[in-house]
């Protein structure tokens, strides 16, 4: 007789998520201008793709940046993301993505929006991979003032 596989409930790995936030903060700080102000834009050419990081909000302890692909015809479309940098905690997290206005730490599955149980972790890992790609292969199209 066949045995039905038992599905274990998904639990957020907080330690891994915080490591991802911390490394994303360090990587993103290397790509945005020092003393950023609202409206600052940085464009990076990586391979045949152009990516844009725009500062949308600056407060005493946080900075909100929007990241998008700015090619006329994207080869591999990057979803538009909003990322909040928390300077006191030195972490950065994806707080909004093209298809999600608010990203929960965990989702029931299946669901109406067809998002994965660990959608937040996946988006933040994707951001980390993208930032690494820009740091390794990207050329700034904007002069960087130090």
MMTF fields as JSON, N, C-alpha, C and O atoms, coordinates in Angstrom:
{
  "mmtfVersion": "1.0.0",
  "mmtfProducer": "UNKNOWN",
  "numBonds": 583,
  "numAtoms": 584,
  "numGroups": 146,
  "numChains": 1,
  "numModels": 1,
  "chainsPerModel": [1],
  "groupsPerChain": [146],
  "chainIdList": ["A"],
  "bondAtomList": [4, 2, 8, 6, 12, 10, 16, 14, 20, 18, 24, 22, 28, 26, 32, 30, 36, 34, 40, 38, 44, 42, 48, 46, 52, 50, 56, 54, 60, 58, 64, 62, 68, 66, 72, 70, 76, 74, 80, 78, 84, 82, 88, 86, 92, 90, 96, 94, 100, 98, 104, 102, 108, 106, 112, 110, 116, 114, 120, 118, 124, 122, 128, 126, 132, 130, 136, 134, 140, 138, 144, 142, 148, 146, 152, 150, 156, 154, 160, 158, 164, 162, 168, 166, 172, 170, 176, 174, 180, 178, 184, 182, 188, 186, 192, 190, 196, 194, 200, 198, 204, 202, 208, 206, 212, 210, 216, 214, 220, 218, 224, 222, 228, 226, 232, 230, 236, 234, 240, 238, 244, 242, 248, 246, 252, 250, 256, 254, 260, 258, 264, 262, 268, 266, 272, 270, 276, 274, 280, 278, 284, 282, 288, 286, 292, 290, 296, 294, 300, 298, 304, 302, 308, 306, 312, 310, 316, 314, 320, 318, 324, 322, 328, 326, 332, 330, 336, 334, 340, 338, 344, 342, 348, 346, 352, 350, 356, 354, 360, 358, 364, 362, 368, 366, 372, 370, 376, 374, 380, 378, 384, 382, 388, 386, 392, 390, 396, 394, 400, 398, 404, 402, 408, 406, 412, 410, 416, 414, 420, 418, 424, 422, 428, 426, 432, 430, 436, 434, 440, 438, 444, 442, 448, 446, 452, 450, 456, 454, 460, 458, 464, 462, 468, 466, 472, 470, 476, 474, 480, 478, 484, 482, 488, 486, 492, 490, 496, 494, 500, 498, 504, 502, 508, 506, 512, 510, 516, 514, 520, 518, 524, 522, 528, 526, 532, 530, 536, 534, 540, 538, 544, 542, 548, 546, 552, 550, 556, 554, 560, 558, 564, 562, 568, 566, 572, 570, 576, 574, 580, 578],
  "bondOrderList": [1, 1, 1, 1, 1, 1, 1, 1, 1, 1, 1, 1, 1, 1, 1, 1, 1, 1, 1, 1, 1, 1, 1, 1, 1, 1, 1, 1, 1, 1, 1, 1, 1, 1, 1, 1, 1, 1, 1, 1, 1, 1, 1, 1, 1, 1, 1, 1, 1, 1, 1, 1, 1, 1, 1, 1, 1, 1, 1, 1, 1, 1, 1, 1, 1, 1, 1, 1, 1, 1, 1, 1, 1, 1, 1, 1, 1, 1, 1, 1, 1, 1, 1, 1, 1, 1, 1, 1, 1, 1, 1, 1, 1, 1, 1, 1, 1, 1, 1, 1, 1, 1, 1, 1, 1, 1, 1, 1, 1, 1, 1, 1, 1, 1, 1, 1, 1, 1, 1, 1, 1, 1, 1, 1, 1, 1, 1, 1, 1, 1, 1, 1, 1, 1, 1, 1, 1, 1, 1, 1, 1, 1, 1, 1, 1],
  "groupList": [{"groupName": "UNK", "atomNameList": ["N", "CA", "C", "O"], "elementList": ["N", "C", "C", "O"], "formalChargeList": [0, 0, 0, 0], "bondAtomList": [1, 0, 2, 1, 3, 2], "bondOrderList": [1, 1, 2], "singleLetterCode": "X", "chemCompType": "L-PEPTIDE LINKING"}],
  "groupTypeList": [0, 0, 0, 0, 0, 0, 0, 0, 0, 0, 0, 0, 0, 0, 0, 0, 0, 0, 0, 0, 0, 0, 0, 0, 0, 0, 0, 0, 0, 0, 0, 0, 0, 0, 0, 0, 0, 0, 0, 0, 0, 0, 0, 0, 0, 0, 0, 0, 0, 0, 0, 0, 0, 0, 0, 0, 0, 0, 0, 0, 0, 0, 0, 0, 0, 0, 0, 0, 0, 0, 0, 0, 0, 0, 0, 0, 0, 0, 0, 0, 0, 0, 0, 0, 0, 0, 0, 0, 0, 0, 0, 0, 0, 0, 0, 0, 0, 0, 0, 0, 0, 0, 0, 0, 0, 0, 0, 0, 0, 0, 0, 0, 0, 0, 0, 0, 0, 0, 0, 0, 0, 0, 0, 0, 0, 0, 0, 0, 0, 0, 0, 0, 0, 0, 0, 0, 0, 0, 0, 0, 0, 0, 0, 0, 0, 0],
  "groupIdList": [1, 2, 3, 4, 5, 6, 7, 8, 9, 10, 11, 12, 13, 14, 15, 16, 17, 18, 19, 20, 21, 22, 23, 24, 25, 26, 27, 28, 29, 30, 31, 32, 33, 34, 35, 36, 37, 38, 39, 40, 41, 42, 43, 44, 45, 46, 47, 48, 49, 50, 51, 52, 53, 54, 55, 56, 57, 58, 59, 60, 61, 62, 63, 64, 65, 66, 67, 68, 69, 70, 71, 72, 73, 74, 75, 76, 77, 78, 79, 80, 81, 82, 83, 84, 85, 86, 87, 88, 89, 90, 91, 92, 93, 94, 95, 96, 97, 98, 99, 100, 101, 102, 103, 104, 105, 106, 107, 108, 109, 110, 111, 112, 113, 114, 115, 116, 117, 118, 119, 120, 121, 122, 123, 124, 125, 126, 127, 128, 129, 130, 131, 132, 133, 134, 135, 136, 137, 138, 139, 140, 141, 142, 143, 144, 145, 146],
  "secStructList": [7, 7, 7, 7, 7, 7, 7, 7, 7, 7, 7, 7, 7, 2, 2, 2, 2, 2, 2, 2, 2, 2, 2, 2, 2, 2, 2, 2, 2, 2, 2, 1, 7, 6, 6, 7, 7, 6, 6, 7, 3, 3, 3, 3, 3, 3, 6, 6, 3, 3, 3, 3, 3, 3, 3, 3, 3, 3, 7, 1, 1, 3, 3, 3, 3, 3, 3, 3, 3, 7, 7, 1, 1, 7, 1, 1, 7, 7, 7, 7, 3, 3, 3, 3, 3, 3, 6, 6, 6, 6, 3, 3, 3, 3, 3, 3, 3, 6, 6, 5, 1, 1, 7, 7, 1, 7, 7, 7, 1, 1, 7, 6, 6, 7, 7, 7, 6, 6, 2, 2, 2, 2, 2, 2, 2, 2, 2, 2, 2, 2, 2, 2, 2, 2, 2, 2, 2, 3, 3, 3, 1, 1, 7, 7, 7, 7],
  "xCoordList": [0.851, 0.0, 0.9, 1.869, 0.578, 1.366, 1.087, -0.049, 2.142, 2.029, 2.036, 2.857, 1.156, 1.083, 2.177, 2.334, 2.924, 3.998, 3.394, 2.424, 3.995, 3.535, 4.207, 5.429, 3.426, 3.968, 4.229, 3.325, 5.485, 5.842, 5.49, 5.669, 5.001, 4.674, 5.944, 6.996, 5.832, 6.967, 7.195, 6.253, 8.45, 8.836, 9.923, 10.844, 9.811, 10.793, 12.113, 12.139, 13.205, 14.542, 15.045, 15.668, 14.768, 15.074, 16.565, 16.95, 17.408, 18.858, 19.342, 20.137, 18.869, 19.265, 18.735, 19.444, 17.487, 16.894, 17.665, 17.893, 18.063, 18.83, 20.217, 20.702, 20.863, 22.152, 21.988, 22.826, 20.911, 20.624, 20.406, 20.933, 19.639, 19.404, 20.724, 20.95, 21.584, 22.856, 23.775, 24.383, 23.883, 24.756, 24.164, 24.906, 22.838, 22.211, 22.454, 22.636, 22.457, 22.72, 24.122, 24.306, 25.097, 26.483, 26.636, 27.287, 26.043, 26.144, 25.445, 25.982, 24.262, 23.487, 24.15, 24.106, 24.765, 25.476, 26.646, 27.026, 27.219, 28.32, 27.822, 28.608, 26.533, 25.986, 25.235, 25.052, 24.801, 24.083, 25.047, 26.09, 24.696, 25.597, 25.697, 24.749, 26.871, 27.034, 26.149, 25.973, 25.594, 24.7, 23.618, 23.398, 22.948, 21.916, 20.777, 20.428, 20.215, 19.037, 17.953, 18.238, 16.716, 15.576, 15.798, 16.154, 15.58, 15.733, 17.071, 17.212, 18.069, 19.361, 19.159, 18.405, 19.845, 19.718, 21.101, 22.011, 21.259, 22.478, 22.057, 21.138, 22.727, 22.47, 23.712, 24.834, 23.503, 24.604, 24.384, 23.307, 25.422, 25.419, 26.099, 27.273, 25.381, 25.94, 25.563, 24.384, 26.576, 26.382, 25.647, 26.123, 24.522, 23.793, 22.56, 21.654, 22.532, 21.362, 21.706, 22.828, 20.731, 20.908, 19.936, 18.741, 20.469, 19.665, 19.739, 20.755, 18.665, 18.588, 18.202, 17.303, 18.909, 18.587, 18.259, 19.094, 17.045, 16.624, 16.222, 15.476, 16.722, 16.397, 15.018, 14.801, 14.099, 12.731, 12.393, 11.488, 13.12, 12.8, 14.031, 14.722, 14.297, 15.405, 14.887, 14.352, 15.058, 14.72, 15.967, 17.015, 15.853, 17.006, 17.623, 18.845, 16.777, 17.281, 17.07, 17.554, 16.356, 16.085, 16.252, 16.208, 16.444, 16.45, 15.659, 15.848, 14.78, 13.993, 14.485, 14.544, 14.84, 15.299, 14.415, 13.932, 14.214, 13.491, 14.501, 15.366, 14.394, 15.311, 14.497, 13.483, 14.961, 14.269, 15.243, 16.339, 14.824, 15.601, 15.134, 13.933, 16.069, 15.682, 15.995, 16.101, 16.144, 16.348, 15.049, 13.96, 15.179, 13.989, 13.283, 12.062, 14.064, 13.539, 14.351, 15.448, 13.829, 14.592, 14.822, 13.902, 16.068, 16.41, 15.877, 15.151, 16.246, 15.735, 15.083, 15.779, 13.777, 13.151, 13.291, 12.932, 13.81, 13.927, 12.663, 12.285, 12.009, 10.821, 11.207, 12.281, 10.324, 10.58, 10.435, 9.443, 11.445, 11.454, 11.659, 12.345, 11.066, 11.377, 12.105, 11.647, 13.246, 14.078, 14.305, 14.699, 14.053, 14.28, 15.562, 15.744, 16.461, 17.694, 17.479, 17.098, 17.724, 17.619, 19.04, 19.767, 19.443, 20.831, 21.238, 22.393, 20.312, 20.659, 20.901, 21.778, 20.133, 20.307, 21.25, 21.677, 21.575, 22.461, 21.924, 22.644, 20.622, 19.972, 19.168, 18.777, 18.931, 18.105, 17.144, 17.548, 15.858, 14.874, 13.987, 13.663, 13.604, 12.646, 11.299, 10.798, 10.705, 9.424, 8.272, 7.107, 8.588, 7.547, 8.15, 9.302, 7.365, 7.806, 6.676, 5.555, 6.958, 5.992, 4.607, 3.601, 4.54, 3.254, 2.742, 1.616, 3.545, 3.14, 3.409, 4.549, 2.374, 2.543, 3.084, 3.725, 2.833, 3.362, 3.746, 2.95, 4.942, 5.438, 5.422, 6.088, 4.659, 4.59, 5.774, 6.37, 6.107, 7.216, 6.87, 7.759, 5.597, 5.166, 3.767, 2.945, 3.503, 2.182, 1.665, 2.438, 0.347, -0.264, -0.19, -0.188, -0.13, -0.026, -0.964, -0.973, -1.742, -1.862, -2.63, -3.333, -2.48, -3.155, -3.611, -3.235, -4.428, -5.009, -3.959, -4.113, -2.891, -1.866, -0.804, 0.071, -0.887, 0.062, 1.51, 2.405, 1.731, 3.085, 3.541, 2.732, 4.831, 5.407, 5.345, 5.215, 5.436, 5.403, 6.535, 6.363, 7.704, 8.888, 9.195, 10.361, 8.166, 8.332, 9.263, 10.087, 9.144, 9.992, 11.467, 12.315, 11.768, 13.149, 13.674, 14.815, 12.843, 13.269, 13.561, 14.561, 12.698, 12.912, 14.189, 14.929, 14.448, 15.653, 16.919, 17.957, 16.85, 17.995, 18.223, 19.366, 17.14, 17.255, 17.904, 18.767, 17.496, 18.117, 19.607, 20.412, 19.987, 21.404, 22.172, 23.285, 21.59, 22.238, 22.38, 23.42, 21.341, 21.373, 22.425, 23.157, 22.5, 23.491, 24.907, 25.792, 25.13, 26.438, 26.784, 27.92, 25.822, 26.025, 26.438, 27.371, 25.743, 26.076, 27.456, 28.202, 27.789, 29.089, 30.232, 31.294, 30.036, 31.091, 31.213, 32.32, 30.072, 30.095, 29.588, 29.686, 29.052, 28.418, 29.401, 30.416, 29.072, 29.83, 28.86, 27.793, 29.222, 28.361, 28.264, 29.278, 27.059, 26.847, 26.765, 26.601, 26.882, 26.847, 28.149, 28.59, 28.782, 30.005, 29.71, 28.746, 30.542, 30.357, 31.264, 32.485, 30.672, 31.442, 31.724, 30.819, 32.971, 33.35, 33.589, 33.918],
  "yCoordList": [-1.174, 0.0, 1.241, 1.313, 2.19, 3.419, 4.324, 4.456, 4.935, 5.835, 7.275, 7.628, 8.084, 9.489, 10.27, 10.162, 11.052, 11.851, 12.922, 13.591, 13.059, 14.077, 15.4, 15.462, 16.443, 17.765, 18.511, 18.727, 18.897, 19.65, 21.117, 21.63, 21.795, 23.215, 24.037, 23.727, 25.087, 25.958, 26.897, 27.481, 27.031, 27.975, 28.883, 28.422, 30.166, 31.143, 30.909, 30.817, 30.812, 30.682, 32.104, 32.712, 32.617, 34.012, 34.314, 35.383, 33.389, 33.617, 33.773, 34.667, 32.91, 33.006, 34.292, 34.955, 34.641, 35.862, 37.1, 38.012, 37.141, 38.289, 38.363, 39.46, 37.217, 37.216, 37.784, 38.554, 37.402, 37.911, 39.422, 40.152, 39.897, 41.338, 42.092, 43.144, 41.541, 42.208, 42.274, 43.313, 41.187, 41.212, 42.106, 42.79, 42.11, 43.0, 44.464, 45.298, 44.773, 46.148, 46.581, 47.676, 45.728, 46.066, 46.219, 47.153, 45.315, 45.378, 46.614, 47.295, 46.899, 48.034, 49.356, 50.3, 49.433, 50.657, 50.941, 52.096, 49.89, 50.079, 50.611, 51.14, 50.476, 50.878, 52.21, 52.827, 52.654, 53.941, 55.044, 54.767, 56.298, 57.394, 57.601, 57.341, 58.077, 58.459, 59.665, 60.512, 59.75, 60.851, 61.031, 62.136, 59.941, 59.954, 60.899, 61.057, 61.515, 62.352, 61.913, 61.242, 62.291, 61.87, 62.287, 63.43, 61.345, 61.613, 61.196, 61.134, 60.905, 60.44, 59.139, 58.26, 59.038, 57.861, 57.35, 58.133, 56.031, 55.378, 54.345, 53.56, 54.348, 53.365, 52.51, 53.014, 51.214, 50.278, 49.462, 48.913, 49.396, 48.574, 47.261, 47.255, 46.163, 44.842, 43.941, 43.702, 43.445, 42.696, 43.626, 44.735, 43.223, 44.093, 44.693, 45.179, 44.658, 45.143, 46.374, 46.521, 47.246, 48.455, 48.408, 48.167, 48.641, 48.64, 50.004, 50.694, 50.385, 51.708, 51.563, 50.802, 52.317, 52.407, 53.86, 54.738, 54.126, 55.494, 55.625, 54.8, 56.668, 56.926, 57.583, 58.64, 56.944, 57.45, 58.161, 58.995, 57.835, 58.42, 58.324, 57.306, 59.384, 59.38, 59.937, 61.044, 59.143, 59.621, 59.466, 59.042, 59.803, 59.759, 58.355, 58.212, 57.328, 55.964, 55.028, 53.896, 55.477, 54.585, 55.299, 56.527, 54.501, 54.982, 53.98, 52.772, 54.472, 53.615, 53.818, 54.949, 52.727, 52.807, 51.928, 50.881, 52.375, 51.599, 51.065, 51.803, 49.797, 49.143, 48.606, 47.935, 48.915, 48.391, 48.239, 48.801, 47.478, 47.349, 48.454, 48.628, 49.199, 50.359, 50.207, 51.206, 48.971, 48.734, 48.983, 48.878, 49.313, 49.459, 48.116, 48.023, 47.087, 45.735, 44.848, 44.416, 44.571, 43.769, 42.345, 41.68, 41.887, 40.521, 39.554, 38.609, 39.806, 39.054, 40.077, 40.715, 40.251, 41.33, 41.168, 40.135, 42.19, 42.262, 42.926, 43.99, 42.334, 42.996, 44.293, 44.397, 45.271, 46.506, 46.197, 45.612, 46.602, 46.331, 47.619, 48.53, 47.686, 48.741, 48.077, 47.077, 48.653, 48.08, 49.146, 50.27, 48.784, 49.713, 49.339, 48.194, 50.325, 50.15, 50.733, 51.894, 49.93, 50.36, 50.599, 49.646, 51.871, 52.198, 51.869, 51.527, 51.969, 51.653, 50.151, 49.759, 49.315, 47.871, 47.323, 46.172, 48.145, 47.778, 46.574, 45.614, 46.659, 45.625, 46.281, 47.445, 45.511, 45.975, 44.854, 43.698, 45.201, 44.183, 44.658, 45.84, 43.72, 44.011, 44.207, 43.303, 45.389, 45.64, 45.681, 45.64, 45.761, 45.761, 45.227, 45.51, 44.463, 43.94, 44.191, 44.501, 44.062, 44.403, 43.808, 44.492, 42.572, 41.913, 41.892, 41.458, 42.349, 42.357, 43.721, 44.185, 44.356, 45.67, 45.549, 46.471, 44.432, 44.165, 42.701, 41.838, 42.42, 41.046, 40.476, 40.987, 39.421, 38.758, 37.82, 37.373, 37.528, 36.622, 35.193, 34.404, 34.866, 33.5, 33.554, 34.378, 32.678, 32.58, 31.151, 30.193, 31.025, 29.702, 29.276, 30.115, 27.994, 27.524, 26.35, 25.446, 26.322, 27.296, 28.54, 28.521, 29.624, 30.872, 31.552, 31.14, 32.601, 33.288, 33.957, 34.003, 34.479, 35.197, 34.276, 34.716, 32.998, 31.991, 32.344, 32.196, 32.805, 33.07, 31.889, 31.185, 31.697, 30.591, 30.877, 32.028, 29.84, 30.006, 30.895, 31.676, 30.782, 31.546, 32.682, 32.962, 33.323, 34.361, 35.485, 35.961, 35.908, 36.988, 36.579, 37.351, 35.387, 34.904, 34.798, 35.171, 34.288, 34.161, 35.513, 35.665, 36.499, 37.835, 38.472, 39.112, 38.303, 38.884, 38.172, 38.812, 36.856, 36.144, 36.576, 36.732, 36.768, 37.247, 38.63, 38.891, 39.511, 40.837, 40.695, 41.386, 39.812, 39.59, 39.113, 39.575, 38.195, 37.707, 38.836, 38.973, 39.627, 40.742, 41.782, 42.285, 42.099, 43.071, 42.54, 43.299, 41.265, 40.651, 40.744, 41.063, 40.47, 40.563, 41.981, 42.159, 42.989, 44.386, 44.775, 45.494, 44.306, 44.641, 43.988, 44.592, 42.781, 42.068, 42.49, 42.614, 42.712, 42.913, 44.272, 44.61, 45.05, 46.304, 47.456, 47.536, 48.329, 49.558, 50.696, 50.746, 51.608, 52.726, 53.658, 54.03, 54.03, 54.969, 56.395, 57.354, 56.517, 57.798, 57.973, 57.049, 59.144, 59.327, 59.207, 59.787, 58.457, 58.265, 59.216, 59.175, 60.067, 61.028, 60.42, 59.947, 60.44, 59.858, 60.951, 60.667],
  "zCoordList": [0.0, 0.0, 0.0, 0.756, -0.833, -0.931, 0.256, 0.712, 0.738, 1.877, 1.372, 0.526, 1.865, 1.471, 2.197, 3.413, 1.434, 2.042, 2.935, 2.579, 4.094, 5.025, 4.71, 4.568, 4.601, 4.293, 5.601, 6.407, 5.785, 6.983, 6.765, 5.66, 7.779, 7.611, 7.404, 7.965, 6.593, 6.316, 7.498, 8.032, 7.896, 8.946, 8.389, 7.715, 8.673, 8.213, 8.942, 10.169, 8.192, 8.776, 9.018, 8.147, 10.198, 10.512, 10.43, 9.959, 10.883, 10.839, 9.402, 9.111, 8.497, 7.09, 6.462, 5.705, 6.776, 6.226, 6.682, 5.887, 7.938, 8.446, 7.801, 7.524, 7.557, 6.841, 5.44, 4.971, 4.781, 3.44, 3.497, 2.658, 4.476, 4.636, 4.846, 4.248, 5.697, 6.007, 4.789, 4.533, 4.041, 2.861, 1.776, 1.072, 1.632, 0.657, 1.009, 0.122, 2.297, 2.737, 2.315, 1.783, 2.551, 2.194, 0.684, 0.216, -0.072, -1.53, -2.088, -2.962, -1.588, -2.099, -1.749, -2.537, -0.572, -0.195, -1.124, -1.313, -1.704, -2.649, -3.994, -4.78, -4.258, -5.554, -5.538, -6.588, -4.365, -4.312, -3.884, -3.29, -4.186, -3.832, -2.32, -1.579, -1.879, -0.474, -0.206, -1.082, 0.987, 1.35, 0.297, -0.199, -0.037, -1.074, -0.707, 0.462, -1.726, -1.526, -2.504, -3.496, -2.221, -3.029, -4.481, -4.77, -5.373, -6.797, -7.377, -8.598, -6.528, -7.04, -7.816, -7.399, -8.947, -9.808, -10.154, -10.428, -10.142, -10.613, -11.64, -11.405, -12.774, -13.824, -13.994, -13.964, -14.173, -14.351, -15.611, -15.841, -16.414, -17.617, -17.25, -16.878, -17.348, -17.066, -18.228, -18.49, -18.922, -20.172, -21.128, -21.374, -21.668, -22.595, -21.931, -22.609, -20.613, -19.88, -19.05, -18.565, -18.897, -18.102, -16.928, -17.1, -15.74, -14.531, -13.873, -13.962, -13.216, -12.594, -11.126, -10.766, -10.295, -8.869, -8.59, -8.809, -8.107, -7.827, -6.367, -5.838, -5.725, -4.324, -4.282, -4.875, -3.576, -3.52, -2.223, -2.188, -1.148, 0.153, 1.041, 1.053, 1.78, 2.729, 4.048, 4.106, 5.111, 6.453, 7.319, 6.833, 8.58, 9.465, 9.544, 9.559, 9.594, 9.799, 8.611, 8.631, 7.575, 6.45, 5.114, 5.031, 4.079, 2.699, 1.88, 2.019, 1.032, 0.155, -1.27, -1.753, -1.946, -3.333, -4.207, -3.777, -5.442, -6.44, -7.432, -7.903, -7.748, -8.669, -9.839, -9.652, -11.055, -12.227, -13.38, -13.373, -14.356, -15.581, -16.512, -16.718, -17.072, -17.871, -19.352, -20.064, -19.829, -21.256, -22.009, -21.446, -23.292, -24.122, -24.279, -24.154, -24.553, -24.672, -23.728, -24.083, -22.534, -21.578, -22.068, -22.545, -21.944, -22.323, -21.254, -21.561, -20.015, -18.878, -17.961, -17.171, -18.04, -17.277, -15.768, -15.203, -15.139, -13.69, -13.171, -13.662, -12.202, -11.675, -10.976, -10.384, -11.053, -10.327, -8.844, -8.412, -8.068, -6.634, -5.865, -6.328, -4.7, -3.744, -2.585, -2.031, -2.232, -1.179, -0.122, -0.433, 1.129, 2.225, 2.942, 3.357, 3.086, 3.834, 5.232, 5.376, 6.239, 7.632, 8.128, 8.406, 8.243, 8.539, 9.973, 10.224, 10.903, 12.297, 12.487, 13.257, 11.794, 11.898, 10.829, 10.91, 9.828, 8.723, 7.943, 7.669, 7.591, 6.79, 5.671, 5.763, 4.615, 3.498, 3.132, 3.011, 2.953, 2.606, 1.469, 1.363, 0.628, -0.432, 0.239, 0.907, 0.065, 0.722, -0.276, 0.121, -1.569, -2.589, -3.885, -4.212, -4.602, -5.895, -6.881, -6.476, -8.157, -9.201, -8.945, -9.136, -8.526, -8.365, -6.923, -6.679, -5.974, -4.564, -3.946, -3.93, -3.443, -2.807, -1.389, -0.883, -0.758, 0.577, 0.609, 0.238, 1.043, 1.012, 2.425, 3.326, 2.598, 3.9, 4.071, 3.091, 5.303, 5.589, 5.178, 4.859, 5.187, 4.894, 4.296, 4.696, 3.342, 2.715, 2.846, 2.84, 2.964, 2.878, 1.415, 0.514, 1.194, -0.179, -0.374, 0.46, -1.421, -2.508, -2.056, -1.045, -2.83, -2.517, -3.808, -4.905, -3.662, -4.824, -5.701, -6.921, -5.093, -5.856, -6.437, -7.183, -6.092, -6.572, -6.23, -7.062, -5.016, -4.541, -3.69, -3.087, -3.658, -2.901, -1.401, -0.985, -0.608, 0.845, 1.319, 2.255, 0.673, 1.085, 0.095, -0.187, -0.42, -1.44, -0.976, -1.757, 0.267, 0.794, 0.759, 0.312, 1.221, 1.213, -0.214, -0.484, -1.135, -2.528, -3.162, -3.864, -2.922, -3.493, -2.948, -3.695, -1.667, -1.079, -1.544, -1.714, -1.754, -2.329, -3.77, -4.2, -4.517, -5.897, -5.928, -6.766, -5.022, -4.932, -4.669, -5.294, -3.758, -3.468, -4.688, -4.942, -5.443, -6.665, -7.688, -8.332, -7.827, -8.778, -8.375, -9.228, -7.095, -6.618, -6.839, -7.233, -6.595, -6.844, -8.323, -8.675, -9.187, -10.632, -11.031, -11.814, -10.493, -10.814, -10.279, -10.944, -9.091, -8.522, -9.297, -9.447, -9.783, -10.498, -11.954, -12.477, -12.614, -14.055, -14.503, -15.683, -13.585, -13.96, -14.114, -13.421, -15.03, -15.249, -15.008, -15.619, -14.124, -13.824, -15.018, -15.608, -15.367, -16.451, -15.902, -16.657, -14.591, -13.912, -13.161, -12.477, -13.271, -12.48, -10.992, -10.492, -10.295, -8.863, -8.117, -8.271, -7.313, -6.507, -5.146, -4.458, -4.776, -3.482, -2.474, -1.322]
}
